[in-house]
Amino acid sequence: MVAELVPARVDPVTAGRELWKRYHDFRRVRHTELRPEDPLEPDEVVEAQMKKPNPFDVTHYFEMTRGGQMVSWLDGQTVAPANPEYETNKHLFWADAYVRPEHRRQGIGALWLPVVARLMDEHGCTVVGMHSDQDSGHGFIKWLGAESKLTEIESRLKLSEVDWAMLERWAAEGRQRSPQTKLEIYDGPLPEAMWPEFAAQRSTLLNTIPFEGLDIGNIVVTPERIREHYERAALVGEVGHDVMTREPDGVISGMTDVSWASYRRTLIYQQFTGVLPSARGRGIGKWIKAAMVLHIRELYPDAEWIVTDNAHSNGPMLKINRTMGFKPSRTGIDYQMSRDQLGARL
Ligand SMILES: CC(C)(COP(=O)(O)OP(=O)(O)OC[C@H]1O[C@@H](n2cnc3c(N)ncnc32)[C@H](O)[C@@H]1OP(=O)(O)O)[C@@H](O)C(=O)NCCC(=O)NCCS
């Protein structure tokens, strides 16, 4: 049975309707199992994103089919040479697989291993990473022999339960404690003239995130990557909002951003929040987080949840989130193993 399954490469740019029909059917099964409470990404959004060329990342897609039905899917990713992170990230490969529930424990997931090994060799990658928040994924990855490197907690804030008076207080206290610091709010893409300074500061702040034991290179945001991000967002109608603080000398000391889309109006993703180490301890984190939620209430009265991810060990961020009312909704683990360890499993 399993022997007749052959991994086949999928090219989203040339894929015909039959492939997309199979894939969207498969995606619905995966969504029902993994994210039943969330809106499903519309087919046209997924297709537009997968078809758009990405100069910074190389992504490979593969399927296994039986009787015209997609049984399993794999995607694998690494940095492209044009990525400013290439030098410190080129040894890393990320893989993600899904097998339809009724086809599990028959060795299908294991059929992806030689494919992953070949792709890693093609790119010269020496470490493969995988993420899972499912018992089946943990079981499979442990069998593989990969090590747990980073525990991530997804938390959700229910907007109907927010203590608005507390958030107003946090915003007021932020202003009082740093009277010279200015709060700025941007809806939609940041003005292009800001990209160089924003990119540099965002890189600095992103590199202060605790990644526990994860092998990860330097995070490098550049104006070119900001442009690519905005093009990608515009393609599917995603809108970003940024709240930041600026010190009297013009330096951006704190930033937080969220993303909204019409196809998931109830769900706002809060991406990154960071405060410069030298500006910590002044209530800026609470100020920008509170200002963002107050802003969202005005902009999107029909939004129901804000969702965010943090490292399990990120005490300060989790403390702010928990006090705001964000509740843990899911725990995921990033695992990594070397190409040699993978080879031993083959
Ligand atoms: C993870 C997943 C891809 C594995 O697919 P699969 O075809 O069932 O895996 P295999 O049959 O090749 O399993 C190989 C070995 O992994 C281990 N394993 C797989 N599923 C397991 C489970 N649910 N519990 C414990 N161990 C498990 C077993 O040792 C298994 O060998 P065995 O059946 O001979 O004991 C599949 O369960 C899945 O799609 N899960 C949801 C998505 C996910 O978490 N993906 C992340 C992985 S990158």
XYZ file of N, CA and C in Angstrom, residues 67-230:
492
model
N -5.328 7.414 -5.748
C -6.686 7.458 -6.307
C -7.178 8.887 -6.493
N -6.278 9.798 -6.855
C -6.690 11.182 -7.110
C -6.839 12.009 -5.840
N -6.565 11.392 -4.682
C -6.682 12.139 -3.422
C -5.294 12.414 -2.844
N -5.110 13.629 -2.324
C -3.835 13.938 -1.690
C -3.811 13.270 -0.309
N -2.802 12.444 -0.106
C -2.696 11.697 1.154
C -1.747 12.410 2.114
N -0.701 13.026 1.545
C 0.266 13.713 2.396
C 0.929 14.859 1.625
N 1.423 15.813 2.395
C 2.010 17.033 1.833
C 3.264 17.351 2.635
N 4.263 17.873 1.947
C 5.488 18.306 2.628
C 5.891 19.663 2.092
N 6.214 20.571 2.968
C 6.944 21.721 2.446
C 8.228 21.909 3.231
N 9.230 22.369 2.490
C 10.557 22.537 3.072
C 11.107 23.876 2.647
N 11.803 24.538 3.560
C 12.240 25.900 3.272
C 13.652 26.172 3.784
N 14.344 27.017 3.025
C 15.628 27.539 3.501
C 15.820 28.948 2.930
N 16.842 29.635 3.392
C 17.056 31.005 2.904
C 17.676 30.987 1.503
N 17.334 31.993 0.704
C 17.930 32.148 -0.622
C 19.175 33.018 -0.479
N 20.122 32.893 -1.425
C 21.348 33.703 -1.322
C 21.066 35.206 -1.243
N 19.922 35.663 -1.799
C 19.618 37.104 -1.766
C 19.127 37.556 -0.390
N 18.881 36.592 0.493
C 18.393 36.953 1.832
C 19.557 37.516 2.659
N 19.360 38.688 3.298
C 20.462 39.241 4.096
C 20.824 38.344 5.294
N 19.964 37.351 5.573
C 20.260 36.402 6.661
C 21.024 35.182 6.160
N 21.305 35.153 4.859
C 21.870 33.944 4.245
C 23.119 33.442 4.964
N 24.054 34.360 5.235
C 25.334 33.923 5.803
C 25.162 33.135 7.099
N 24.250 33.595 7.980
C 24.138 32.926 9.281
C 22.993 31.911 9.328
N 22.214 31.810 8.242
C 21.066 30.892 8.252
C 21.142 29.797 7.200
N 22.161 29.840 6.347
C 22.143 28.938 5.192
C 22.291 27.461 5.580
N 22.691 27.189 6.808
C 22.804 25.782 7.227
C 21.451 25.226 7.711
N 20.447 26.105 7.802
C 19.176 25.677 8.393
C 18.125 25.333 7.337
N 17.434 24.239 7.564
C 16.331 23.825 6.699
C 15.127 23.595 7.613
N 13.954 23.998 7.167
C 12.724 23.803 7.944
C 11.774 22.937 7.144
N 11.225 21.900 7.786
C 10.333 20.987 7.077
C 9.020 20.856 7.828
N 7.942 20.697 7.081
C 6.632 20.514 7.689
C 5.847 19.497 6.873
N 5.321 18.490 7.551
C 4.585 17.445 6.836
C 3.236 17.219 7.488
N 2.310 16.770 6.692
C 0.992 16.402 7.222
C 0.522 15.155 6.479
N -0.008 14.202 7.251
C -0.570 12.985 6.676
C -2.044 12.942 7.078
N -2.929 12.665 6.136
C -4.357 12.562 6.476
C -4.538 11.601 7.650
N -5.377 11.975 8.623
C -5.502 11.162 9.838
C -5.741 9.668 9.570
N -6.573 9.341 8.572
C -6.908 7.914 8.358
C -5.754 7.135 7.722
N -4.685 7.837 7.331
C -3.540 7.148 6.713
C -2.308 7.124 7.617
N -2.482 7.490 8.882
C -1.297 7.570 9.765
C -0.849 6.214 10.277
N 0.345 6.198 10.803
C 0.989 5.015 11.386
C 1.139 3.889 10.368
N 1.355 4.281 9.098
C 1.627 3.274 8.062
C 2.972 3.555 7.400
N 3.738 4.466 8.017
C 5.062 4.752 7.460
C 5.066 5.825 6.374
N 3.947 6.538 6.195
C 3.899 7.554 5.126
C 4.745 8.773 5.507
N 4.621 9.232 6.761
C 5.437 10.371 7.214
C 6.916 10.070 6.993
N 7.312 8.831 7.276
C 8.731 8.448 7.141
C 9.198 8.480 5.685
N 8.255 8.369 4.733
C 8.643 8.418 3.312
C 9.221 9.783 2.928
N 8.926 10.806 3.745
C 9.448 12.146 3.424
C 10.927 12.305 3.775
N 11.441 11.408 4.600
C 12.807 11.636 5.103
C 13.874 11.691 3.999
N 13.850 10.747 3.039
C 14.858 10.856 1.968
C 14.686 12.128 1.141
N 13.441 12.597 1.006
C 13.203 13.835 0.235
C 13.843 15.006 0.968
N 13.619 15.057 2.284
C 14.192 16.149 3.086
C 15.720 16.077 3.031
N 16.263 14.872 3.157
C 17.729 14.717 3.138
C 18.300 15.202 1.809
N 17.615 14.854 0.704
C 18.102 15.265 -0.622
C 18.070 16.786 -0.772
N 16.954 17.396 -0.327
C 16.843 18.856 -0.429
C 17.924 19.536 0.406
N 18.170 18.988 1.608
C 19.208 19.576 2.463
C 20.565 19.494 1.768
N 20.835 18.362 1.148
C 22.126 18.207 0.460
C 22.243 19.170 -0.716
N 21.135 19.326 -1.443
C 21.145 20.262 -2.587
C 21.521 21.671 -2.150
N 21.004 22.054 -0.963
C 21.237 23.426 -0.480
C 22.432 23.523 0.466
N 23.026 22.405 0.794
C 24.150 22.429 1.734
C 23.713 22.679 3.168
N 22.470 22.324 3.498
C 21.972 22.547 4.880
C 22.435 21.404 5.785
N 22.780 21.741 7.026
C 23.275 20.711 7.947
C 22.365 20.490 9.158
N 21.342 21.328 9.297
C 20.422 21.196 10.442
C 18.987 21.303 9.927
N 18.130 20.359 10.335
C 16.725 20.452 9.932
C 15.871 20.734 11.174
N 14.906 21.637 10.996
C 13.999 21.998 12.082
C 12.576 21.625 11.726
N 11.806 21.272 12.754
C 10.388 20.934 12.572
C 9.611 21.485 13.757
N 8.356 21.828 13.506
C 7.533 22.377 14.577
C 6.297 21.504 14.713
N 5.844 21.298 15.941
C 4.541 20.647 16.088
C 3.862 21.069 17.376
N 2.525 21.112 17.315
C 1.755 21.301 18.553
C 0.766 20.139 18.707
N 1.078 19.015 18.034
C 0.197 17.845 18.062
C 0.916 16.652 18.687
N 0.146 15.792 19.388
C 0.759 14.586 19.961
C 1.383 13.727 18.867
N 0.676 13.632 17.724
C 1.196 12.788 16.634
C 2.527 13.349 16.133
N 2.609 14.675 16.007
C 3.836 15.324 15.543
C 4.966 15.108 16.536
N 4.673 15.280 17.840
C 5.717 15.075 18.861
C 6.218 13.623 18.797
N 5.277 12.687 18.664
C 5.647 11.265 18.624
C 6.560 10.981 17.442
N 6.157 11.499 16.283
C 6.919 11.264 15.049
C 8.315 11.892 15.134
N 8.359 13.122 15.606
C 9.642 13.849 15.624
C 10.593 13.239 16.661
N 10.024 12.768 17.781
C 10.880 12.108 18.788
C 11.420 10.796 18.235
N 10.562 10.085 17.486
C 11.022 8.841 16.847
C 12.188 9.134 15.891
N 12.058 10.293 15.226
C 13.133 10.705 14.317
C 14.448 10.915 15.062
N 14.319 11.383 16.301
C 15.523 11.635 17.094
C 15.885 13.105 17.189
N 14.959 14.000 16.764
C 15.252 15.435 16.860
C 15.092 15.897 18.309
N 15.807 16.966 18.637
C 15.761 17.481 20.010
C 14.850 18.684 20.117
N 14.163 18.779 21.251
C 13.309 19.930 21.520
C 14.204 21.143 21.806
N 13.965 22.259 21.087
C 14.866 23.417 21.206
C 14.168 24.672 21.719
N 12.891 24.820 21.391
C 12.180 26.047 21.781
C 10.710 25.706 22.007
N 10.206 26.112 23.167
C 8.781 25.907 23.446
C 8.070 27.233 23.243
N 7.050 27.206 22.406
C 6.320 28.436 22.096
C 4.884 28.323 22.591
N 4.410 29.416 23.176
C 3.027 29.422 23.668
C 2.217 30.393 22.837
N 1.109 29.897 22.294
C 0.181 30.802 21.624
C -0.825 31.251 22.677
N -1.094 32.568 22.727
C -2.064 33.104 23.699
C -3.091 33.933 22.956
N -4.308 33.939 23.508
C -5.402 34.687 22.874
C -6.088 35.598 23.874
N -6.336 36.809 23.421
C -7.049 37.796 24.228
C -8.458 37.946 23.661
N -9.460 37.700 24.502
C -10.848 37.849 24.057
C -11.233 39.306 24.274
N -11.525 40.008 23.187
C -11.716 41.461 23.294
C -12.940 41.821 24.124
N -13.943 40.923 24.168
C -15.151 41.246 24.959
C -14.867 41.172 26.456
N -13.702 40.617 26.820
C -13.400 40.476 28.257
C -12.294 41.411 28.719
N -11.894 42.335 27.844
C -10.771 43.209 28.192
C -11.162 44.211 29.283
N -10.222 44.440 30.189
C -10.409 45.459 31.238
C -9.952 46.798 30.630
N -10.892 47.494 29.986
C -10.531 48.707 29.231
C -9.966 49.793 30.150
N -10.505 49.869 31.368
C -10.028 50.915 32.292
C -8.547 50.688 32.599
N -8.152 49.413 32.750
C -6.739 49.115 33.039
C -5.862 49.523 31.847
N -6.325 49.250 30.626
C -5.521 49.607 29.456
C -5.402 51.124 29.310
N -6.492 51.845 29.597
C -6.437 53.325 29.570
C -5.393 53.797 30.593
N -5.394 53.118 31.734
C -4.456 53.486 32.813
C -3.005 53.226 32.351
N -2.772 52.076 31.728
C -1.416 51.754 31.257
C -0.936 52.802 30.264
N -1.845 53.211 29.355
C -1.456 54.199 28.340
C -1.133 55.532 29.029
N -1.957 55.909 30.001
C -1.730 57.183 30.699
C -0.425 57.125 31.502
N -0.182 55.988 32.170
C 1.047 55.845 32.958
C 2.284 55.873 32.068
N 2.173 55.268 30.886
C 3.296 55.272 29.940
C 3.683 56.699 29.596
N 2.692 57.506 29.274
C 2.946 58.921 28.928
C 3.555 59.666 30.108
N 2.992 59.422 31.326
C 3.487 60.145 32.512
C 4.920 59.761 32.861
N 5.237 58.475 32.723
C 6.579 58.028 33.123
C 7.646 58.443 32.119
N 7.245 58.699 30.867
C 8.211 59.114 29.832
C 7.635 60.312 29.087
N 7.565 61.465 29.758
C 6.875 62.606 29.147
C 7.510 63.107 27.854
N 8.815 62.819 27.664
C 9.484 63.282 26.437
C 9.303 62.300 25.277
N 8.786 61.106 25.595
C 8.671 60.057 24.568
C 7.346 60.210 23.831
N 7.412 60.086 22.510
C 6.192 60.256 21.700
C 5.674 58.902 21.219
N 4.354 58.755 21.251
C 3.733 57.540 20.730
C 3.288 57.811 19.292
N 3.642 56.886 18.378
C 3.227 57.054 16.975
C 2.409 55.836 16.546
N 1.372 56.101 15.766
C 0.531 55.004 15.260
C 0.478 55.103 13.736
N 0.709 53.986 13.061
C 0.668 53.949 11.594
C -0.313 52.870 11.149
N -1.236 53.246 10.275
C -2.187 52.284 9.716
C -1.789 52.016 8.275
N -1.605 50.744 7.929
C -1.138 50.408 6.580
C 0.362 50.542 6.520
N 0.930 50.434 5.309
C 2.392 50.447 5.181
C 3.025 51.702 5.789
N 4.169 51.526 6.416
C 4.916 52.678 6.939
C 5.411 53.507 5.758
N 5.527 54.828 5.923
C 6.070 55.645 4.837
C 7.469 55.138 4.453
N 7.723 55.087 3.149
C 8.967 54.475 2.678
C 10.214 55.154 3.261
N 10.102 56.457 3.509
C 11.260 57.185 4.047
C 11.669 56.639 5.416
N 10.724 55.979 6.113
C 11.029 55.445 7.455
C 11.683 54.068 7.412
N 11.612 53.394 6.253
C 12.029 51.990 6.207
C 13.450 51.744 6.696
N 14.434 52.553 6.273
C 15.802 52.232 6.716
C 15.955 52.262 8.246
N 15.471 53.316 8.890
C 15.634 53.374 10.358
C 14.763 52.315 11.045
N 13.557 52.094 10.510
C 12.678 51.102 11.122
C 13.289 49.707 10.980
N 13.811 49.409 9.785
C 14.402 48.088 9.539
C 15.566 47.835 10.498
N 16.408 48.850 10.671
C 17.585 48.679 11.529
C 17.154 48.445 12.982
N 16.183 49.236 13.429
C 15.760 49.106 14.817
C 14.991 47.804 15.052
N 14.191 47.424 14.068
C 13.444 46.171 14.194
C 14.410 44.980 14.263
N 15.468 45.036 13.460
C 16.471 43.960 13.498
C 17.075 43.872 14.899
N 17.457 45.023 15.430
C 18.064 45.042 16.776
C 17.110 44.418 17.792
N 15.861 44.825 17.735
C 14.895 44.346 18.732
C 14.562 42.872 18.537
N 14.393 42.455 17.273
C 14.063 41.044 17.021
C 15.165 40.128 17.541
N 16.415 40.606 17.457
C 17.524 39.772 17.921
C 17.616 39.709 19.446
N 16.736 40.432 20.155
C 16.725 40.304 21.620
C 15.669 39.286 22.093
N 14.926 38.702 21.150
C 13.927 37.684 21.532
C 14.655 36.459 22.100
N 14.169 35.889 23.221
C 14.798 34.639 23.679
C 14.361 33.473 22.793
N 15.307 32.800 22.189
C 14.993 31.640 21.354
C 15.410 30.329 22.021
N 15.646 30.378 23.325
C 16.031 29.186 24.096
C 17.182 28.478 23.381
N 17.056 27.174 23.136
C 18.203 26.451 22.557
C 18.191 26.391 21.040
N 17.318 27.154 20.388
C 17.154 27.050 18.932
C 18.391 27.535 18.190
N 18.803 26.754 17.201
C 19.882 27.193 16.305
C 19.234 28.134 15.296
N 19.531 29.404 15.405
C 18.923 30.404 14.526
C 19.972 31.482 14.273
N 20.067 31.929 13.034
C 21.069 32.934 12.712
C 20.577 34.320 13.102
N 21.273 35.332 12.576
C 20.856 36.708 12.857
C 19.612 37.044 12.071
N 18.732 37.804 12.704
C 17.550 38.291 11.991
C 17.926 39.640 11.395
N 17.756 39.776 10.092
C 18.148 41.012 9.415
C 16.971 41.534 8.586
N 16.347 42.595 9.059
C 15.270 43.235 8.297
C 15.913 44.347 7.469
N 15.499 44.465 6.219
C 16.037 45.527 5.354
C 14.854 46.208 4.653
N 15.071 47.385 4.093
C 13.987 48.029 3.336
C 13.446 47.127 2.225
N 14.328 46.343 1.586
C 13.881 45.458 0.503
C 12.937 44.378 1.050
N 13.240 43.894 2.229
C 12.363 42.870 2.817
C 11.042 43.482 3.269
N 11.092 44.729 3.722
C 9.843 45.414 4.100
C 8.966 45.556 2.849
N 9.589 45.933 1.723
C 8.820 46.083 0.473
C 8.172 44.742 0.088
N 8.942 43.693 0.179
C 8.424 42.371 -0.185
C 7.247 42.001 0.721
N 7.398 42.288 2.001
C 6.343 41.982 2.976
C 5.060 42.748 2.636
N 5.207 44.014 2.292
C 4.026 44.820 1.961
C 3.372 44.354 0.659
